Structure formats: C-alpha cells, structure tokens
C-alpha atoms as an extended CHARMM CRD file, in Angstrom:
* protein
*
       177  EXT
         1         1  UNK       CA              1.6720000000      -16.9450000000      -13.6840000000  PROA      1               0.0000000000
         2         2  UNK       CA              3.4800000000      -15.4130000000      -16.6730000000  PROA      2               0.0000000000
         3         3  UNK       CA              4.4690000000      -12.5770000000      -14.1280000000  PROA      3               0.0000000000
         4         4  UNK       CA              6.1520000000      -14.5640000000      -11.9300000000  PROA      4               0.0000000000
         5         5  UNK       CA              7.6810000000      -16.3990000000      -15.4220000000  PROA      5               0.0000000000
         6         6  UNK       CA              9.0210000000      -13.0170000000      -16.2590000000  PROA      6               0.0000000000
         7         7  UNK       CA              6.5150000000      -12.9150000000      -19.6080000000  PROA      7               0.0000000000
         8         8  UNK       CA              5.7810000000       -9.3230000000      -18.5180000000  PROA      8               0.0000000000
         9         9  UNK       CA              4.3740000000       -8.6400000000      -21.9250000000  PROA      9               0.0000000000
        10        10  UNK       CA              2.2120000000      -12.1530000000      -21.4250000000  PROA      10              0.0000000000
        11        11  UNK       CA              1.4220000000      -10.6700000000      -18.2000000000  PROA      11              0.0000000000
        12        12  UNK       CA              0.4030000000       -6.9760000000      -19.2060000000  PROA      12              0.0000000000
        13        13  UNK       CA             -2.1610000000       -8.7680000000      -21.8930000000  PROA      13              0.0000000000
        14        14  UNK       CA             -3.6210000000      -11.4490000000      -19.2690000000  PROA      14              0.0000000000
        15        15  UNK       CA             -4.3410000000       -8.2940000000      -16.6880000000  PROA      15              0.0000000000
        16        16  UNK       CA             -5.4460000000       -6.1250000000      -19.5770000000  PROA      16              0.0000000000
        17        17  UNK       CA             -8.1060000000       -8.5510000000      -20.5100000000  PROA      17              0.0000000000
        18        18  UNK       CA             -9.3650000000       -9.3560000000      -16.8200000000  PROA      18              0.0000000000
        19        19  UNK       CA             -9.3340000000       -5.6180000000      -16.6890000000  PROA      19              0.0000000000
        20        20  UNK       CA            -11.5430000000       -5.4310000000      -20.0350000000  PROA      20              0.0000000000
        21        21  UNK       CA            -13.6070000000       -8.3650000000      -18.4200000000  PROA      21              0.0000000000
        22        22  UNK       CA            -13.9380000000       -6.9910000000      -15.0560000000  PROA      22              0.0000000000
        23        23  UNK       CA            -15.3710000000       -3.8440000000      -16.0630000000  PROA      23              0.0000000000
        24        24  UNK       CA            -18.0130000000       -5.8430000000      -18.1450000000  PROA      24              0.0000000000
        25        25  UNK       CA            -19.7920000000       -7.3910000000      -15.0580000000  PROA      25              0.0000000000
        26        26  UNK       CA            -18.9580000000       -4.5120000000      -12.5570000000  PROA      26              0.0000000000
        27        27  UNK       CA            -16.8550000000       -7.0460000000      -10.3270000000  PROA      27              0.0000000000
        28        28  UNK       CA            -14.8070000000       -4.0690000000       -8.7400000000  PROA      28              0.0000000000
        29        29  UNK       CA            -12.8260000000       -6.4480000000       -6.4340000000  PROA      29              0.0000000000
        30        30  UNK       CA            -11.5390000000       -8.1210000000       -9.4880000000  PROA      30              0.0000000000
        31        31  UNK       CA            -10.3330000000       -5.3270000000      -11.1420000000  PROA      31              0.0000000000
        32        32  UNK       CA             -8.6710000000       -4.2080000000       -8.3260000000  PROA      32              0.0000000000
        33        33  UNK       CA             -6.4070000000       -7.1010000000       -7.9840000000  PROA      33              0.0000000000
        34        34  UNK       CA             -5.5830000000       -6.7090000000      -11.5780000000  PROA      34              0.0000000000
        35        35  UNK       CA             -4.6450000000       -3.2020000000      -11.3600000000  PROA      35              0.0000000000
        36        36  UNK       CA             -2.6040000000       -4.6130000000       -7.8830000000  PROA      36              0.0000000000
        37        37  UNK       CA             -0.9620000000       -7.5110000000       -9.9590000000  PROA      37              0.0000000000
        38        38  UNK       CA             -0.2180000000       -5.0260000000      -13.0670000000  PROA      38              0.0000000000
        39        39  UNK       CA              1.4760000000       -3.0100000000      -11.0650000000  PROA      39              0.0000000000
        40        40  UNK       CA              3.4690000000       -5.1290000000       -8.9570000000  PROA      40              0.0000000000
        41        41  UNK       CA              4.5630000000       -6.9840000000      -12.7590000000  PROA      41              0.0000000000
        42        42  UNK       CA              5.7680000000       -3.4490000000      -13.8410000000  PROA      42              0.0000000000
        43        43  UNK       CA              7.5440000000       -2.8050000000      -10.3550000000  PROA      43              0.0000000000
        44        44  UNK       CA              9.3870000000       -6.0920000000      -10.3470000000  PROA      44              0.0000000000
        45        45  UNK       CA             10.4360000000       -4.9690000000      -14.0440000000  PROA      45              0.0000000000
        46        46  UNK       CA             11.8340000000       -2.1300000000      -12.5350000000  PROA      46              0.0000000000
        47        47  UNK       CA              9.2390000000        0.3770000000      -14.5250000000  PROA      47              0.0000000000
        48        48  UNK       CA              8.4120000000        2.3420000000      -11.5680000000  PROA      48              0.0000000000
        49        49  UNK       CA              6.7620000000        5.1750000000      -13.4920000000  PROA      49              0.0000000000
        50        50  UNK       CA              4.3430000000        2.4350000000      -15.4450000000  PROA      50              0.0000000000
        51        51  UNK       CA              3.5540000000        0.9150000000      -12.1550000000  PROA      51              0.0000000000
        52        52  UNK       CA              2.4780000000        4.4230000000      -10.4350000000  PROA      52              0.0000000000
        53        53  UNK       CA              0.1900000000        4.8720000000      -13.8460000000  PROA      53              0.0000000000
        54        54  UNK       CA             -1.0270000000        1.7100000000      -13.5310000000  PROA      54              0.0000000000
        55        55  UNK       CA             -2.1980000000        2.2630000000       -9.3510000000  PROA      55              0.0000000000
        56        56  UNK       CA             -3.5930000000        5.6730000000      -10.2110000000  PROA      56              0.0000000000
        57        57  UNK       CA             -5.8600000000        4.1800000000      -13.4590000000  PROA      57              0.0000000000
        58        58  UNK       CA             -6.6930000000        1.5100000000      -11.2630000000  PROA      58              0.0000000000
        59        59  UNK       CA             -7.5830000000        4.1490000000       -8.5370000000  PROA      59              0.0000000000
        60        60  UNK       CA             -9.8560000000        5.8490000000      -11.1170000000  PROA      60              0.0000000000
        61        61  UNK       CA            -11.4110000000        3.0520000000      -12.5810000000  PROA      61              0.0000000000
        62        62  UNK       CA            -12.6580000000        1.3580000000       -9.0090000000  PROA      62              0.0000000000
        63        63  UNK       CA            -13.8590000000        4.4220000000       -7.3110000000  PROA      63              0.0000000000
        64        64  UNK       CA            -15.4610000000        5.4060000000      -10.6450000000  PROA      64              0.0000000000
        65        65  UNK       CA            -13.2930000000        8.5180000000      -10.7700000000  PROA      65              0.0000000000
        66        66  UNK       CA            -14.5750000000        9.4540000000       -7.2430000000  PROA      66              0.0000000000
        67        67  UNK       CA            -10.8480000000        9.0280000000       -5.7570000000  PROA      67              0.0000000000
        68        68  UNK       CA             -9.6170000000        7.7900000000       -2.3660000000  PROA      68              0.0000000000
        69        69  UNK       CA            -12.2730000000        8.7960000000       -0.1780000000  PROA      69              0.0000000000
        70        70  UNK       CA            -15.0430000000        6.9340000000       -2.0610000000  PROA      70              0.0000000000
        71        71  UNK       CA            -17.6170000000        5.8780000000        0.3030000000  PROA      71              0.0000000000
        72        72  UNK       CA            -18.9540000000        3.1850000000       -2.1090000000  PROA      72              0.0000000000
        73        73  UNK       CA            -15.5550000000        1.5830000000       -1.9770000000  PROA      73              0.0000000000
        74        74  UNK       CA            -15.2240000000       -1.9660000000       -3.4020000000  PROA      74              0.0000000000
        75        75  UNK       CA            -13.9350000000       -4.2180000000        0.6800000000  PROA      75              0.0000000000
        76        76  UNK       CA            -10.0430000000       -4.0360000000        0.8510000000  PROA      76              0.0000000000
        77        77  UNK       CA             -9.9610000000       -0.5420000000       -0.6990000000  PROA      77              0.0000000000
        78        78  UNK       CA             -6.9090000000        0.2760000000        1.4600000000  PROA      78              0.0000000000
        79        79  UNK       CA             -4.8250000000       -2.3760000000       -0.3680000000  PROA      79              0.0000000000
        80        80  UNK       CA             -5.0720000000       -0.3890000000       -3.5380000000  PROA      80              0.0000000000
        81        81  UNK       CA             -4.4490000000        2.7150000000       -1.8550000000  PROA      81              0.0000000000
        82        82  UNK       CA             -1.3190000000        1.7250000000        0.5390000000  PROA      82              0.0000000000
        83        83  UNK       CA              0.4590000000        0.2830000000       -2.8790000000  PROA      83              0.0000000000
        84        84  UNK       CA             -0.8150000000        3.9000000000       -4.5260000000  PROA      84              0.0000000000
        85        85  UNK       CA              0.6770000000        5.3700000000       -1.4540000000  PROA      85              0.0000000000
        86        86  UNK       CA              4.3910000000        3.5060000000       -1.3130000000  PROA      86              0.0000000000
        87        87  UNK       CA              4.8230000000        3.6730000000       -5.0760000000  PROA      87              0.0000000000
        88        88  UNK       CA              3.9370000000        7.8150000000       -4.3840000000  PROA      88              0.0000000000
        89        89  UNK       CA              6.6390000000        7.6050000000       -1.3850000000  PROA      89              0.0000000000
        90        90  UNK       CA              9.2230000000        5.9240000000       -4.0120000000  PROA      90              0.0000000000
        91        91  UNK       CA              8.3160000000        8.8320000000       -6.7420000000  PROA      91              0.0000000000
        92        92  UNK       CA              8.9790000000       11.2760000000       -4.4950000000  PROA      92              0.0000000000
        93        93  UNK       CA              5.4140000000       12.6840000000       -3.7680000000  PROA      93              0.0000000000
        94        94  UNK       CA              5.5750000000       12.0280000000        0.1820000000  PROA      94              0.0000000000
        95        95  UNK       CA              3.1110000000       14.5680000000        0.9150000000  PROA      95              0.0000000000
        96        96  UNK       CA              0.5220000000       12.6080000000       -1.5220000000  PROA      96              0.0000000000
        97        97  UNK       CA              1.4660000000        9.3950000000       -0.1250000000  PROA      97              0.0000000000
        98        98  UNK       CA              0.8780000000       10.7050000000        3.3000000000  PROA      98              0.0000000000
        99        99  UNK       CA             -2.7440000000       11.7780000000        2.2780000000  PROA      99              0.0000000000
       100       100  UNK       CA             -3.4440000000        8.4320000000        0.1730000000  PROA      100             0.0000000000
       101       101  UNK       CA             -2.3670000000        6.8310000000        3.7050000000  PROA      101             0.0000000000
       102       102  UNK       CA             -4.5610000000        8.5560000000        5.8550000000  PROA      102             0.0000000000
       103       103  UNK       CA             -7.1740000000        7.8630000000        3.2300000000  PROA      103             0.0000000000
       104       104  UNK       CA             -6.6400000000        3.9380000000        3.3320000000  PROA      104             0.0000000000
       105       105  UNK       CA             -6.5400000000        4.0270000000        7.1770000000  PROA      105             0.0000000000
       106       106  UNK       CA            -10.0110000000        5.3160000000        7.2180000000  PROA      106             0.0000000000
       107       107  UNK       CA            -11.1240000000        2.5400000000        4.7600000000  PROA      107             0.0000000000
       108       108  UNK       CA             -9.7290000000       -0.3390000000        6.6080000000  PROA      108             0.0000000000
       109       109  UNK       CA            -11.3520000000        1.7820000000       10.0120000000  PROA      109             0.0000000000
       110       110  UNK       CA            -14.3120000000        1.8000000000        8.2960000000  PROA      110             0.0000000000
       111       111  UNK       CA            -14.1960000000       -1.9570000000        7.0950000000  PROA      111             0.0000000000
       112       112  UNK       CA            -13.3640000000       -2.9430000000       10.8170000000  PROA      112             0.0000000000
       113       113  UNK       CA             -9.7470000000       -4.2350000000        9.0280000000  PROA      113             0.0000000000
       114       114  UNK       CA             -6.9590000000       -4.9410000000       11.5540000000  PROA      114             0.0000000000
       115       115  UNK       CA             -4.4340000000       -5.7470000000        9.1020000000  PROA      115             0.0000000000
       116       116  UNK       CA             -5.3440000000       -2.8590000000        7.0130000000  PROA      116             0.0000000000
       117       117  UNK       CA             -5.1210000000       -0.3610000000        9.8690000000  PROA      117             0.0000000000
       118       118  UNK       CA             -1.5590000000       -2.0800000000       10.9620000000  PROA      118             0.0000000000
       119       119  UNK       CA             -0.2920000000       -1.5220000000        7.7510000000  PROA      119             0.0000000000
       120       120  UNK       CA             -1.6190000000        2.1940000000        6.9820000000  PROA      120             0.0000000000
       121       121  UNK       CA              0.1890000000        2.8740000000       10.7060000000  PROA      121             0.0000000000
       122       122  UNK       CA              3.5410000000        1.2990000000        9.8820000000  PROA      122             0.0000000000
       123       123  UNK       CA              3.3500000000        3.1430000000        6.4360000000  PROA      123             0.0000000000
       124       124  UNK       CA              2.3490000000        6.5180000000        8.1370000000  PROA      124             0.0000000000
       125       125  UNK       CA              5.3490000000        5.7720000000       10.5650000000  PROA      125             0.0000000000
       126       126  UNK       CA              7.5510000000        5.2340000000        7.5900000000  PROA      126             0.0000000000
       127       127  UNK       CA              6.3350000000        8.3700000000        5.9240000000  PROA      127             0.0000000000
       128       128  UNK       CA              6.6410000000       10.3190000000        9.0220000000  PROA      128             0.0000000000
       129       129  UNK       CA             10.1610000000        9.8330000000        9.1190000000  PROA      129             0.0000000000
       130       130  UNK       CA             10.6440000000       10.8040000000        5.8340000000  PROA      130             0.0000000000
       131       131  UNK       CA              8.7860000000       13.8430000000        6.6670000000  PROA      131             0.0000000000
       132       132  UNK       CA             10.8300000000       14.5830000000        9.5520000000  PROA      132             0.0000000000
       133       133  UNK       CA              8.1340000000       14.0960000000       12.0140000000  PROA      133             0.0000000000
       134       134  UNK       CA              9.7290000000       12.0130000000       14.3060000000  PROA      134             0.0000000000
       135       135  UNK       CA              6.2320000000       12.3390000000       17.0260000000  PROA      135             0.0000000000
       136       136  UNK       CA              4.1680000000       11.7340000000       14.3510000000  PROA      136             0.0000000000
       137       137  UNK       CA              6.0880000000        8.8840000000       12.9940000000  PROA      137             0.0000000000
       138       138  UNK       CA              6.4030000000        7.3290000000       16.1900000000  PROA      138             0.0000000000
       139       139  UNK       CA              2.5880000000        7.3230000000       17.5360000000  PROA      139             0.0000000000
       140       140  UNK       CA              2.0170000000        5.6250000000       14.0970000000  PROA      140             0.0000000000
       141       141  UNK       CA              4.4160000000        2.6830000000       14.4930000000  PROA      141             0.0000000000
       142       142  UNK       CA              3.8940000000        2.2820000000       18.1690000000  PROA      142             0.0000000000
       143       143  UNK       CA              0.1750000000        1.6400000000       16.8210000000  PROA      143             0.0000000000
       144       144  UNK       CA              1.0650000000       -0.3900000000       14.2890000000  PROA      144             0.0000000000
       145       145  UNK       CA              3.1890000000       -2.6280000000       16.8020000000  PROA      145             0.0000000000
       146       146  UNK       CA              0.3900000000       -2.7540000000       19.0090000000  PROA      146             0.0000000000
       147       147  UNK       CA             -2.4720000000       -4.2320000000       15.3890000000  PROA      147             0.0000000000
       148       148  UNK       CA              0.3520000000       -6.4450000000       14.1070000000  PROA      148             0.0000000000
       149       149  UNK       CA              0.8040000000       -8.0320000000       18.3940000000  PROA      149             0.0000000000
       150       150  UNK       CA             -3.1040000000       -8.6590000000       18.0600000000  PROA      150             0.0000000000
       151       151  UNK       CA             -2.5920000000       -9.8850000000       15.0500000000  PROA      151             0.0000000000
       152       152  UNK       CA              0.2580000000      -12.3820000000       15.9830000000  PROA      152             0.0000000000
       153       153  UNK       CA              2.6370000000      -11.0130000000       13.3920000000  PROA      153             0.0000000000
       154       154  UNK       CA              5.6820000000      -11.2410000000       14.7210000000  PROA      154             0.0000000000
       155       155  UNK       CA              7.9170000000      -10.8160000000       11.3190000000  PROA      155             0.0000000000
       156       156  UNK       CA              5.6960000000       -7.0370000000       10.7830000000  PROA      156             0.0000000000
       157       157  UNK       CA              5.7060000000       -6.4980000000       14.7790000000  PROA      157             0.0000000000
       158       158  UNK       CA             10.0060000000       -6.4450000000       14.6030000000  PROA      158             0.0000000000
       159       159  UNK       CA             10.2020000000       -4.7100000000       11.1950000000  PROA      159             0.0000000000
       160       160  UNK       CA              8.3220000000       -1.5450000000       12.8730000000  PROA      160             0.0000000000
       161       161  UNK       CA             10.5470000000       -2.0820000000       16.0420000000  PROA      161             0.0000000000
       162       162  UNK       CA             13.9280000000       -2.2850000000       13.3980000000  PROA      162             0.0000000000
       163       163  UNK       CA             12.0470000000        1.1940000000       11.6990000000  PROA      163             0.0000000000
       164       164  UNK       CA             12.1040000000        2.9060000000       14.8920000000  PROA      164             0.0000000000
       165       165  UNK       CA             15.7730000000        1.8270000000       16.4430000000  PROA      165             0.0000000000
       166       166  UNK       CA             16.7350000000        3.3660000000       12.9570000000  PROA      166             0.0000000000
       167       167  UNK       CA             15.6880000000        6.8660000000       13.6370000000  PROA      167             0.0000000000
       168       168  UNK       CA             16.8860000000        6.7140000000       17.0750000000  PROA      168             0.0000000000
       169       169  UNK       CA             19.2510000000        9.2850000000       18.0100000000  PROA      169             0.0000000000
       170       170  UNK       CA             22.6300000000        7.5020000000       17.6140000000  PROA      170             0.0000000000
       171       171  UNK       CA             20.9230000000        4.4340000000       16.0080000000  PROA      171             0.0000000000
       172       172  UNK       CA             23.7860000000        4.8300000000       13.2110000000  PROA      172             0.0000000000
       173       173  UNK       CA             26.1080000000        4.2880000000       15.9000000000  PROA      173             0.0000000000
       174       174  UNK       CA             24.8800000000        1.4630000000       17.6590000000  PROA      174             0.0000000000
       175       175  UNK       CA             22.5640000000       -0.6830000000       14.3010000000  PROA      175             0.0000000000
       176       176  UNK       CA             24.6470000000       -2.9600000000       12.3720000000  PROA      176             0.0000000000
       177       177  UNK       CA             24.4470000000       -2.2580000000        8.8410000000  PROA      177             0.0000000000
C-alpha cells in the first residue's frame, strides 16, 4: 500500500522486512513477490537501474544462487524471470533478456502454465524484433496469440496482433500513430 501511496521509502522498508522475514521460514514464493513488488516500486519511481538490482538479488536469493534454470524453482518462477527479462530488454542487454526468456518459458512448460508460456512468447516476439529476427519474432507471437485465444484474453490476444502490424513492411505507412 505505501507503493501505490508513493511512500517509496515506506515501501522499500515494508519489502525489506518481508524479505528479512521470508528468508527466515524459507517461504520462497513470498520472497519472490517482494523482490516483484520492490522492483515494480523502484520502476514506477523511475529508478530503472535499482529495479534491475533489485530482480537480479531477487533472482539470486530464490534460486539460492543457482540462477534461471533452477530445477528446484519456487511455482511461478517465470514471473520473476519475464520482469528480470523486460527490465534487461529496457537496459539494453537484449541478448540476456532473450536467454532469461527462453529460461522462463521452460519454467512455465515445465509448471504446465498457459499464461506463463503466452507471456514468455509475446516477450520472445517482442525481443525478436528488437533483434531483427523478424521469423523468429513472428513464430513467437503467432504462439502467443494462439495461449492468450485459449486463454480468452482478448486485451493480450490484440496487443500481439498491434506488435506484429507494427513490424509489417509498410506498417509505418498504413498504423496510425
């Protein structure tokens, strides 16, 4: 709550002591909302560089300093890693991000997650394009349309549709905007 009052230094002490706490009784899905909600206080303070420190401590502390491909994984791994993976994207470290994506996509495989594997596509989509893969990028968001239809999310299922009519060839001549 003091986040959202704009208290960020409130904020920073409140997650700093459910981190403290949630280390104390091993509750790793705990701390890894309040590494998530840390982060996203710094980013809406516009501290990106506090917010990527704050995703890759968080990062270190769940997996126990065994990274993104721990198989011991606290469920809804991939959330931490997707937000590790577009603050990376907004730093500038695509080819990290695109590796911290792959890695989430194989957590929310391996935890059955459609959501999780909808959003790892759409972000490997996004990333694609920034990589200049257009194939690549557009496999990825075709298969993210296709999760997020299962899913009945039509709000996600015509953002990836807007992504890819915006690297069409001549999309700056025919998108408004």
């Amino acid at each position: 709550l003091a986040s959202i009052r704009e208290q960020p230094d409130v904020a920073k002490a409140a997650f700093s002591d459910a981190i403290r706490l949630s280390l104390a009784v091993g509750k790793l899905d705990v701390l890894m909302d309040a590494y998530l909600d840390l982060s996203e206080t710094y980013t809406n303070r516009g501290d990106a560089p506090a917010a990527l420190a704050e995703l890759e401590e968080g990062l270190l502390m769940v997996s126990g300093g065994a990274g993104t491909t721990d198989s011991k994984a606290p469920k809804n791994f991939w959330r931490l890693l997707l937000a590790l993976a577009e603050r990376l994207a907004a730093d500038g470290q695509v080819s990290r991000a695109v590796r911290t994506t792959r890695d989430a996509l194989m957590h929310a495989e391996r935890e059955e997650s459609s959501h999780g594997r909808a959003l790892a596509h759409r972000r490997l989509g996004m990333l694609g394009h920034a990589n200049g893969d257009q194939h690549t990028a557009e496999q990825n968001l075709s298969t993210a349309i296709t999760l997020f239809k299962r899913l009945g999310d039509r709000k996600a299922m015509a953002e990836c549709l807007l992504i890819q009519a915006q690297h069409r060839p001549g999309a700056e001549d025919t998108l408004i905007g």
